[in-house]
Short mmCIF file of C-alpha atoms in Angstrom, two decimals:
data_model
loop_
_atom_site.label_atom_id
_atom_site.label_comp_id
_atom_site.label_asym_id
_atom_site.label_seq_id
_atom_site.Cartn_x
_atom_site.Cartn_y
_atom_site.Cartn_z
CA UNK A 1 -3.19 27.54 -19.72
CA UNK A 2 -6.41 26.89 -17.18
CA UNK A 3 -8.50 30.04 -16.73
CA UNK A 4 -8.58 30.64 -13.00
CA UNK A 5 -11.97 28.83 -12.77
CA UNK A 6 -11.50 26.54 -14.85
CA UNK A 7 -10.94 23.15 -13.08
CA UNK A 8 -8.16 20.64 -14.69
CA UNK A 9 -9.48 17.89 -16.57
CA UNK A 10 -8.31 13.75 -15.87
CA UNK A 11 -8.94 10.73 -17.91
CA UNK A 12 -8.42 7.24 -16.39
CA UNK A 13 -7.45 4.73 -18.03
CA UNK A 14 -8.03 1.46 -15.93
CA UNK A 15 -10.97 2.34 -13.08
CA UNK A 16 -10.76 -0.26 -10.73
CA UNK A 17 -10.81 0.10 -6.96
CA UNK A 18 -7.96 2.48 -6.71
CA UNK A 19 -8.85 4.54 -9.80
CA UNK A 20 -12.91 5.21 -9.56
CA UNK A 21 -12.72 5.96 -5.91
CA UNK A 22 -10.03 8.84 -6.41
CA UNK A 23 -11.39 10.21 -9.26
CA UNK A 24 -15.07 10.25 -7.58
CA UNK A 25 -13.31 12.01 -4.23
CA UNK A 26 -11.52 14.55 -6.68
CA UNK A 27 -15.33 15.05 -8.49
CA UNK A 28 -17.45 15.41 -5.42
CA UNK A 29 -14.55 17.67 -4.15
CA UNK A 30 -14.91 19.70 -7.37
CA UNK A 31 -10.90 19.20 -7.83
CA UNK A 32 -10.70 18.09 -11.57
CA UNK A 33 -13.52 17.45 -13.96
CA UNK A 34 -13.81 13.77 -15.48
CA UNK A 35 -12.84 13.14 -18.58
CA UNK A 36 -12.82 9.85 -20.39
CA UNK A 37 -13.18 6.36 -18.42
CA UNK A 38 -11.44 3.62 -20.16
CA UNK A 39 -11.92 0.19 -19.62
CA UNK A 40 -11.88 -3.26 -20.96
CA UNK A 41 -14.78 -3.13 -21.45
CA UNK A 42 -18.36 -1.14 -21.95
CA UNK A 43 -19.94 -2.15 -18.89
CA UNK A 44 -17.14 -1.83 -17.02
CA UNK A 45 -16.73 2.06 -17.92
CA UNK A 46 -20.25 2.45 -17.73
CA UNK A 47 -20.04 1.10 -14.22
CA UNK A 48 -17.31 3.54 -13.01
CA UNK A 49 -19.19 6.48 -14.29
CA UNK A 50 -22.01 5.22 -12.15
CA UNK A 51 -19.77 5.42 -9.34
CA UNK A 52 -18.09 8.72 -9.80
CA UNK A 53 -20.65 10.46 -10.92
CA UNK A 54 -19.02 11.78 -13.92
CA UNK A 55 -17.06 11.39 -17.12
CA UNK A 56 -17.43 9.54 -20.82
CA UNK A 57 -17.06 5.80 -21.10
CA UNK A 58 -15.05 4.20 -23.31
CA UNK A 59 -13.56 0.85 -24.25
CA UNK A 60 -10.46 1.63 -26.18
CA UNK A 61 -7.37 3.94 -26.26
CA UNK A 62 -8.28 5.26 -29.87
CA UNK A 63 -11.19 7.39 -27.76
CA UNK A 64 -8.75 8.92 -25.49
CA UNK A 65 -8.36 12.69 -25.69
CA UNK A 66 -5.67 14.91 -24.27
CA UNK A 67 -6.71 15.87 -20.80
CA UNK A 68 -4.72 17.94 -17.81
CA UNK A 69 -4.08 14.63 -15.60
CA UNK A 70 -4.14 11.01 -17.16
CA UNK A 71 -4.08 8.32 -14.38
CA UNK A 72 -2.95 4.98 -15.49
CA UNK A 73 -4.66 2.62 -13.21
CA UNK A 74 -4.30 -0.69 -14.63
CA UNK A 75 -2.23 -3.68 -13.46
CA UNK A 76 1.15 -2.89 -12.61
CA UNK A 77 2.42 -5.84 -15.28
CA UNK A 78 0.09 -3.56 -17.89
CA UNK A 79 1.21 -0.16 -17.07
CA UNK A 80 4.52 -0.06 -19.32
CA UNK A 81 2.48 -2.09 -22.27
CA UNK A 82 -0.57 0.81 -22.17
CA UNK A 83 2.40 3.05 -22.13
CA UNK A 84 3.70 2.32 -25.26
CA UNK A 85 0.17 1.99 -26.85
CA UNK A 86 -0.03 6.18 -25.56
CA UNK A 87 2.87 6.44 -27.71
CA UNK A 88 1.72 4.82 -30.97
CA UNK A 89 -1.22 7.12 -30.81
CA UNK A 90 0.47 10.66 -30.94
CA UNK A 91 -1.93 12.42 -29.05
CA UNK A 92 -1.96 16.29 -29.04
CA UNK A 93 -0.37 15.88 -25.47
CA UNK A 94 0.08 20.05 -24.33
CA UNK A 95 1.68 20.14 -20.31
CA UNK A 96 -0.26 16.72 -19.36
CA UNK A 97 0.62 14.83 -16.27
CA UNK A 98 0.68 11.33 -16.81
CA UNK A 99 0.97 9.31 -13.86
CA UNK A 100 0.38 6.02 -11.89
CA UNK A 101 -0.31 4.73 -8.65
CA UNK A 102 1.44 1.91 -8.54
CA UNK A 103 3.47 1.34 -4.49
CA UNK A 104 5.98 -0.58 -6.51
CA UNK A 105 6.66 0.54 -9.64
CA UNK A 106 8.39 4.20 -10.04
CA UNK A 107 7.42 6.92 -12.90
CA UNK A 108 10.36 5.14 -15.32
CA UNK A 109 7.86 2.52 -16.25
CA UNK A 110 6.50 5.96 -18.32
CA UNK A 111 9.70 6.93 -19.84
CA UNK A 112 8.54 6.10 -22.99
CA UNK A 113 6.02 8.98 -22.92
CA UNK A 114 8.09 11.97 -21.00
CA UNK A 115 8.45 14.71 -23.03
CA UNK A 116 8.57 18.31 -23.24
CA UNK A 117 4.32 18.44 -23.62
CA UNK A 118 4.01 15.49 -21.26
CA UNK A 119 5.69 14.74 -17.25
CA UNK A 120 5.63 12.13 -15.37
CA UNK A 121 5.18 10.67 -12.15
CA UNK A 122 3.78 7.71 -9.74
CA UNK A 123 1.94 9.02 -6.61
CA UNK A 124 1.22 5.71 -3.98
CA UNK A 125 -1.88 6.67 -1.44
CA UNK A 126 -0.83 4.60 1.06
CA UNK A 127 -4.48 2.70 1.32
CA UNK A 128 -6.04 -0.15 1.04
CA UNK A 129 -8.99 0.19 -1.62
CA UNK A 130 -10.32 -3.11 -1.09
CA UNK A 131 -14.15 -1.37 -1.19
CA UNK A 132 -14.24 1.63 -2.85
CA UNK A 133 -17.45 2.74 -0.88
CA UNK A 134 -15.68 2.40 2.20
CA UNK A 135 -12.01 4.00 0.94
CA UNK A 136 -14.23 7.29 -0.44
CA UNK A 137 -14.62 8.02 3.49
CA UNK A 138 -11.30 7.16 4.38
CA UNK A 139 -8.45 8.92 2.56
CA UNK A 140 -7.86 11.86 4.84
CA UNK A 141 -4.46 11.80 6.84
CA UNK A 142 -3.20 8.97 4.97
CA UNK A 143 -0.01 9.17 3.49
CA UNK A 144 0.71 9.61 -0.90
CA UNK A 145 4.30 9.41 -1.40
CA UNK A 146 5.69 10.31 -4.99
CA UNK A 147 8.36 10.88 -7.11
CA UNK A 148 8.62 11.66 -10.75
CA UNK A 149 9.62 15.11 -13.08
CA UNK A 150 9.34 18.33 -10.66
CA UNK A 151 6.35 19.57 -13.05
CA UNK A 152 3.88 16.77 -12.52
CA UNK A 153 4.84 16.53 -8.61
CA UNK A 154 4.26 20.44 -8.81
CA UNK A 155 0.87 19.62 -10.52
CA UNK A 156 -0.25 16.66 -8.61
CA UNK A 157 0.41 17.73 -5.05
CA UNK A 158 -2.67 19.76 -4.38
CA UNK A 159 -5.16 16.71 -6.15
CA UNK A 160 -3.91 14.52 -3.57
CA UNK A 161 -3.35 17.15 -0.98
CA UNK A 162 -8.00 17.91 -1.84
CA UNK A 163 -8.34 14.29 -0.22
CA UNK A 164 -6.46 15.32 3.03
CA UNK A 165 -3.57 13.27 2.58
CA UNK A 166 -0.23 13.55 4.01
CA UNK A 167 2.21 14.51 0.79
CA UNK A 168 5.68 13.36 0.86
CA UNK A 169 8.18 13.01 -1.95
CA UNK A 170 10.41 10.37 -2.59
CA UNK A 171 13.85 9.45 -4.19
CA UNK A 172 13.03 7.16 -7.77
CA UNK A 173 15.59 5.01 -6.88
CA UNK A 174 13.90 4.00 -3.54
CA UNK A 175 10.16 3.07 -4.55
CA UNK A 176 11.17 -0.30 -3.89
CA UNK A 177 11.90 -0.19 -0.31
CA UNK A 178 9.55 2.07 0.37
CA UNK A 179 6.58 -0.63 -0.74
CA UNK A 180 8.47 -3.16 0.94
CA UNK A 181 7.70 -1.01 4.32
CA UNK A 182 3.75 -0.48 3.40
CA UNK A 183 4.14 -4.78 2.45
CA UNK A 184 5.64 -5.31 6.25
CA UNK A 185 2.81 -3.53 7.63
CA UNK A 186 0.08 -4.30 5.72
CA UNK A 187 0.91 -7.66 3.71
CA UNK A 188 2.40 -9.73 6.36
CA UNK A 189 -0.12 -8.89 9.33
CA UNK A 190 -2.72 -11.47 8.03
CA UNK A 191 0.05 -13.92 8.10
CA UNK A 192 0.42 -13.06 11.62
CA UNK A 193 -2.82 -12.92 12.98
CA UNK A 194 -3.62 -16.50 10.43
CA UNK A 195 -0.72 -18.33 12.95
CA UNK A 196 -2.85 -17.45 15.86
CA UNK A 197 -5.61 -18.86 14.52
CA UNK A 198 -4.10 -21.72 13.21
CA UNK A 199 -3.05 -22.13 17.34
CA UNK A 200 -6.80 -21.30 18.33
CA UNK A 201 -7.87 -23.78 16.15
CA UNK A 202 -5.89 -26.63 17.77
CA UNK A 203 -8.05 -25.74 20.69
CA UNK A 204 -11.33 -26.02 19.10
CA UNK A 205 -11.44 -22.19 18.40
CA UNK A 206 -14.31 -20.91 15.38
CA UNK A 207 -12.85 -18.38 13.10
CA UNK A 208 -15.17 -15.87 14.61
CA UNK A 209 -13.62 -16.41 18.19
CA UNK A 210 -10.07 -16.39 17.54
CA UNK A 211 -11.13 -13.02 15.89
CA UNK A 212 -13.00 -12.03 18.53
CA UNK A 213 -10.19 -12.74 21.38
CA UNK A 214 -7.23 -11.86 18.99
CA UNK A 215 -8.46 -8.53 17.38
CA UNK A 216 -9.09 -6.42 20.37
CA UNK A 217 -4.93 -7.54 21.63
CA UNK A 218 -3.70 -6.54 18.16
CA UNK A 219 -5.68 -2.84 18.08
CA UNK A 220 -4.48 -2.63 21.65
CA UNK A 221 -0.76 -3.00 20.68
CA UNK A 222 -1.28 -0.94 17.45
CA UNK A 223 -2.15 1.90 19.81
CA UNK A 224 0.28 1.25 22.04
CA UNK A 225 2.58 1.26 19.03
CA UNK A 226 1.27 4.61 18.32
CA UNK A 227 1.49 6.31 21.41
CA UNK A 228 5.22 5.68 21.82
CA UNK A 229 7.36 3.22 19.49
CA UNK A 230 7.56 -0.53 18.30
CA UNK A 231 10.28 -1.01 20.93
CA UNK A 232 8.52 0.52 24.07
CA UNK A 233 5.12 -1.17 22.91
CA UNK A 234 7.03 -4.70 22.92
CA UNK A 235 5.68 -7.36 26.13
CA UNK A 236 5.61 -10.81 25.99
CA UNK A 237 8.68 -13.69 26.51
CA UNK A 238 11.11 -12.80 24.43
CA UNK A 239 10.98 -8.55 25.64
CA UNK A 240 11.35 -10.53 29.18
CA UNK A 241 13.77 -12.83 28.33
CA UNK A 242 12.17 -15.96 29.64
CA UNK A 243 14.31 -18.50 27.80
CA UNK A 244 12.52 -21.29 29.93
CA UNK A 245 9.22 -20.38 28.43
CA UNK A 246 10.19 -19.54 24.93
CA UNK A 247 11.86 -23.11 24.36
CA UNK A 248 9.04 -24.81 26.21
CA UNK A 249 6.40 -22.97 23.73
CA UNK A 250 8.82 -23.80 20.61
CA UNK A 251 8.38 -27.42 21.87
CA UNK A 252 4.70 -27.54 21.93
CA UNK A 253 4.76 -26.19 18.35
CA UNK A 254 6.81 -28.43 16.70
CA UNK A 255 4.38 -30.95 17.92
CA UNK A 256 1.11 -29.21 17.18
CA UNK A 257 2.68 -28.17 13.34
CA UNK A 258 6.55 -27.64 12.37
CA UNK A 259 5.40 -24.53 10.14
CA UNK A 260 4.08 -22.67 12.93
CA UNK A 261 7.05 -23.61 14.70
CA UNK A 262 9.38 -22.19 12.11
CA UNK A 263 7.51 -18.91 11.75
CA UNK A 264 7.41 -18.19 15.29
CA UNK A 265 11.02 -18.55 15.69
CA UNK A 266 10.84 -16.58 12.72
CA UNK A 267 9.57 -13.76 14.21
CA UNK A 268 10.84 -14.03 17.82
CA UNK A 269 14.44 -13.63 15.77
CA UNK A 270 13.60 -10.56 14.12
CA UNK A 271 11.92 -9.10 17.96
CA UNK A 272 14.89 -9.77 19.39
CA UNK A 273 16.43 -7.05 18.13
CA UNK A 274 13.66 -4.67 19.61
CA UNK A 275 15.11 -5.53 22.85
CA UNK A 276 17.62 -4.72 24.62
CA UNK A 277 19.05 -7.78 25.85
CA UNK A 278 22.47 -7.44 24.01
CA UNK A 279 23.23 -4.93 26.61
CA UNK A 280 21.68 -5.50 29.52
CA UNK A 281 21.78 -9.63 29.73
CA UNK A 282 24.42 -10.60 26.89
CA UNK A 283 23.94 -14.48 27.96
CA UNK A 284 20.84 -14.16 27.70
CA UNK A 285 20.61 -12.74 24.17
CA UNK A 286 23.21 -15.15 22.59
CA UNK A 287 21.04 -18.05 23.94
CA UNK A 288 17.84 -16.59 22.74
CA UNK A 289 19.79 -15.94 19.10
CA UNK A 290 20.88 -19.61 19.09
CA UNK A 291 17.74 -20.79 19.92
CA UNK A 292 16.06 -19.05 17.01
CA UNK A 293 18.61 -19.22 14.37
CA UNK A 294 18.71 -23.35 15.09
CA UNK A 295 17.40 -26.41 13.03
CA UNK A 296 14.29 -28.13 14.69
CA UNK A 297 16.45 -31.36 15.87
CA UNK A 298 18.50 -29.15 17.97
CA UNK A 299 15.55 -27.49 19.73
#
């Protein structure tokens, strides 16, 4: 039992990205105090101490002591395999939360280690930590969603509620479709904006000013988006049903590159249904369907 000034204690195991810039939020916040940093290595350890500000480096599991918190920050293909390693040691585990942050992978991946001195969990900032300098000054209002034994959600909700984020709990069962939202929004956008380049390109467009003429539209519809809905933020041909336009544009594609033709149909598909042409213009919305469900020959 933690005297009442007595902060928790949290070992990583696995500081990358994700891991060293949450545990060097939850230091400089004076939330938990670091524990060990495990690595693959030395250097790497030594590194992340560097970068929190805190903690013991180490290269192996067999240095691992029983903390409050152990976050398992590795790979999500190593997180069941480091798992079972926890196991083999029999630590002196008393009411630790051991948890991951994997968006993909739920708390079962720690089954192995759930038991009545250990609870689990898997809390998902929703974040990209693609620079940790940069994410350490970014975390507040974004969204950790979580799911795992009541005790450990009980236990982990005010660490991640310390880096103003949004807290919201999760069914198990679920985990995947929630990723598959954060993949949809996050994954697939540089696909998006990569076809307009690919377009700009055609043109004689640098890199730099496709970015510079297609960045400023995207923001703009991303607040729009925000302001009122994906449906109400929607312009363009197919919102306006210009059949004329779309098939014309379709045309030029499959001449310019038959992949870019594909994915735009692609896409116009799936924005159809963000429109409400199925009421309001039937005709118009069964030709629009055929014309993006069809094979290339038939365009």
């Amino acid at each position: 039992m933690l005297k009442p000034t007595q902060l928790p204690t949290l070992s990583i195991i696995g500081a990358g990205k994700l891991g060293k810039t949450l545990a060097r939020v939850w230091f400089d916040n004076s939330t938990v105090n670091i524990q060990q940093i495990i690595n693959q290595t030395q250097s790497s350890s030594l590194a992340a101490k560097a970068f929190i500000g805190s903690g013991t480096p180490c290269d192996t599991l067999f240095d691992l002591k029983p903390s409050d918190f152990l976050l398992i920050a590795v790979p999500d293909s190593d997180i069941e395999t480091v798992a079972k390693k926890l196991l083999a040691l029999e630590l002196n585990w008393t009411n630790t939360v051991i948890f991951h942050c994997s968006g993909s992978l739920s708390s079962s991946v720690l089954s192995c280690l759930k038991s009545d001195n250990t609870h689990i969990a898997s809390a998902h900032p929703l974040h990209s930590f693609a620079d940790p300098a940069h994410s350490i000054q970014q975390l507040q209002h974004c969204f950790c969603c979580a799911e795992g034994d009541d005790y450990a959600l009980e236990q982990l909700h005010p660490l991640f509620q310390s880096l103003g984020m949004h807290w919201k709990v999760i069914e198990q069962s679920q985990k995947l479709v929630y990723h598959a939202a954060a993949v949809f929004a996050c994954n697939f956008l540089p696909s998006i904006i990569n076809a307009s380049h690919e377009c700009l390109e055609v043109l004689g467009f640098s890199p730099q000013q496709a970015n510079e003429m297609l960045l400023p539209l995207a923001r703009q519809t991303l607040t729009n988006i925000e302001k009122t809905s994906p449906n109400a933020a929607l312009t363009g041909p197919v919102q306006r049903g210009d059949v004329s336009l779309i098939e014309s544009q379709i045309m030029a594609l499959e001449n310019t590159s038959p992949e870019l033709a594909s994915f735009y149909k692609m896409l116009s598909s799936a924005t159809l249904k963000l429109t409400d042409h199925k009421n309001t213009s039937p005709e118009t919305h069964t030709e629009l369907s055929h014309l993006f469900n069809s094979d290339s020959d038939q365009t």
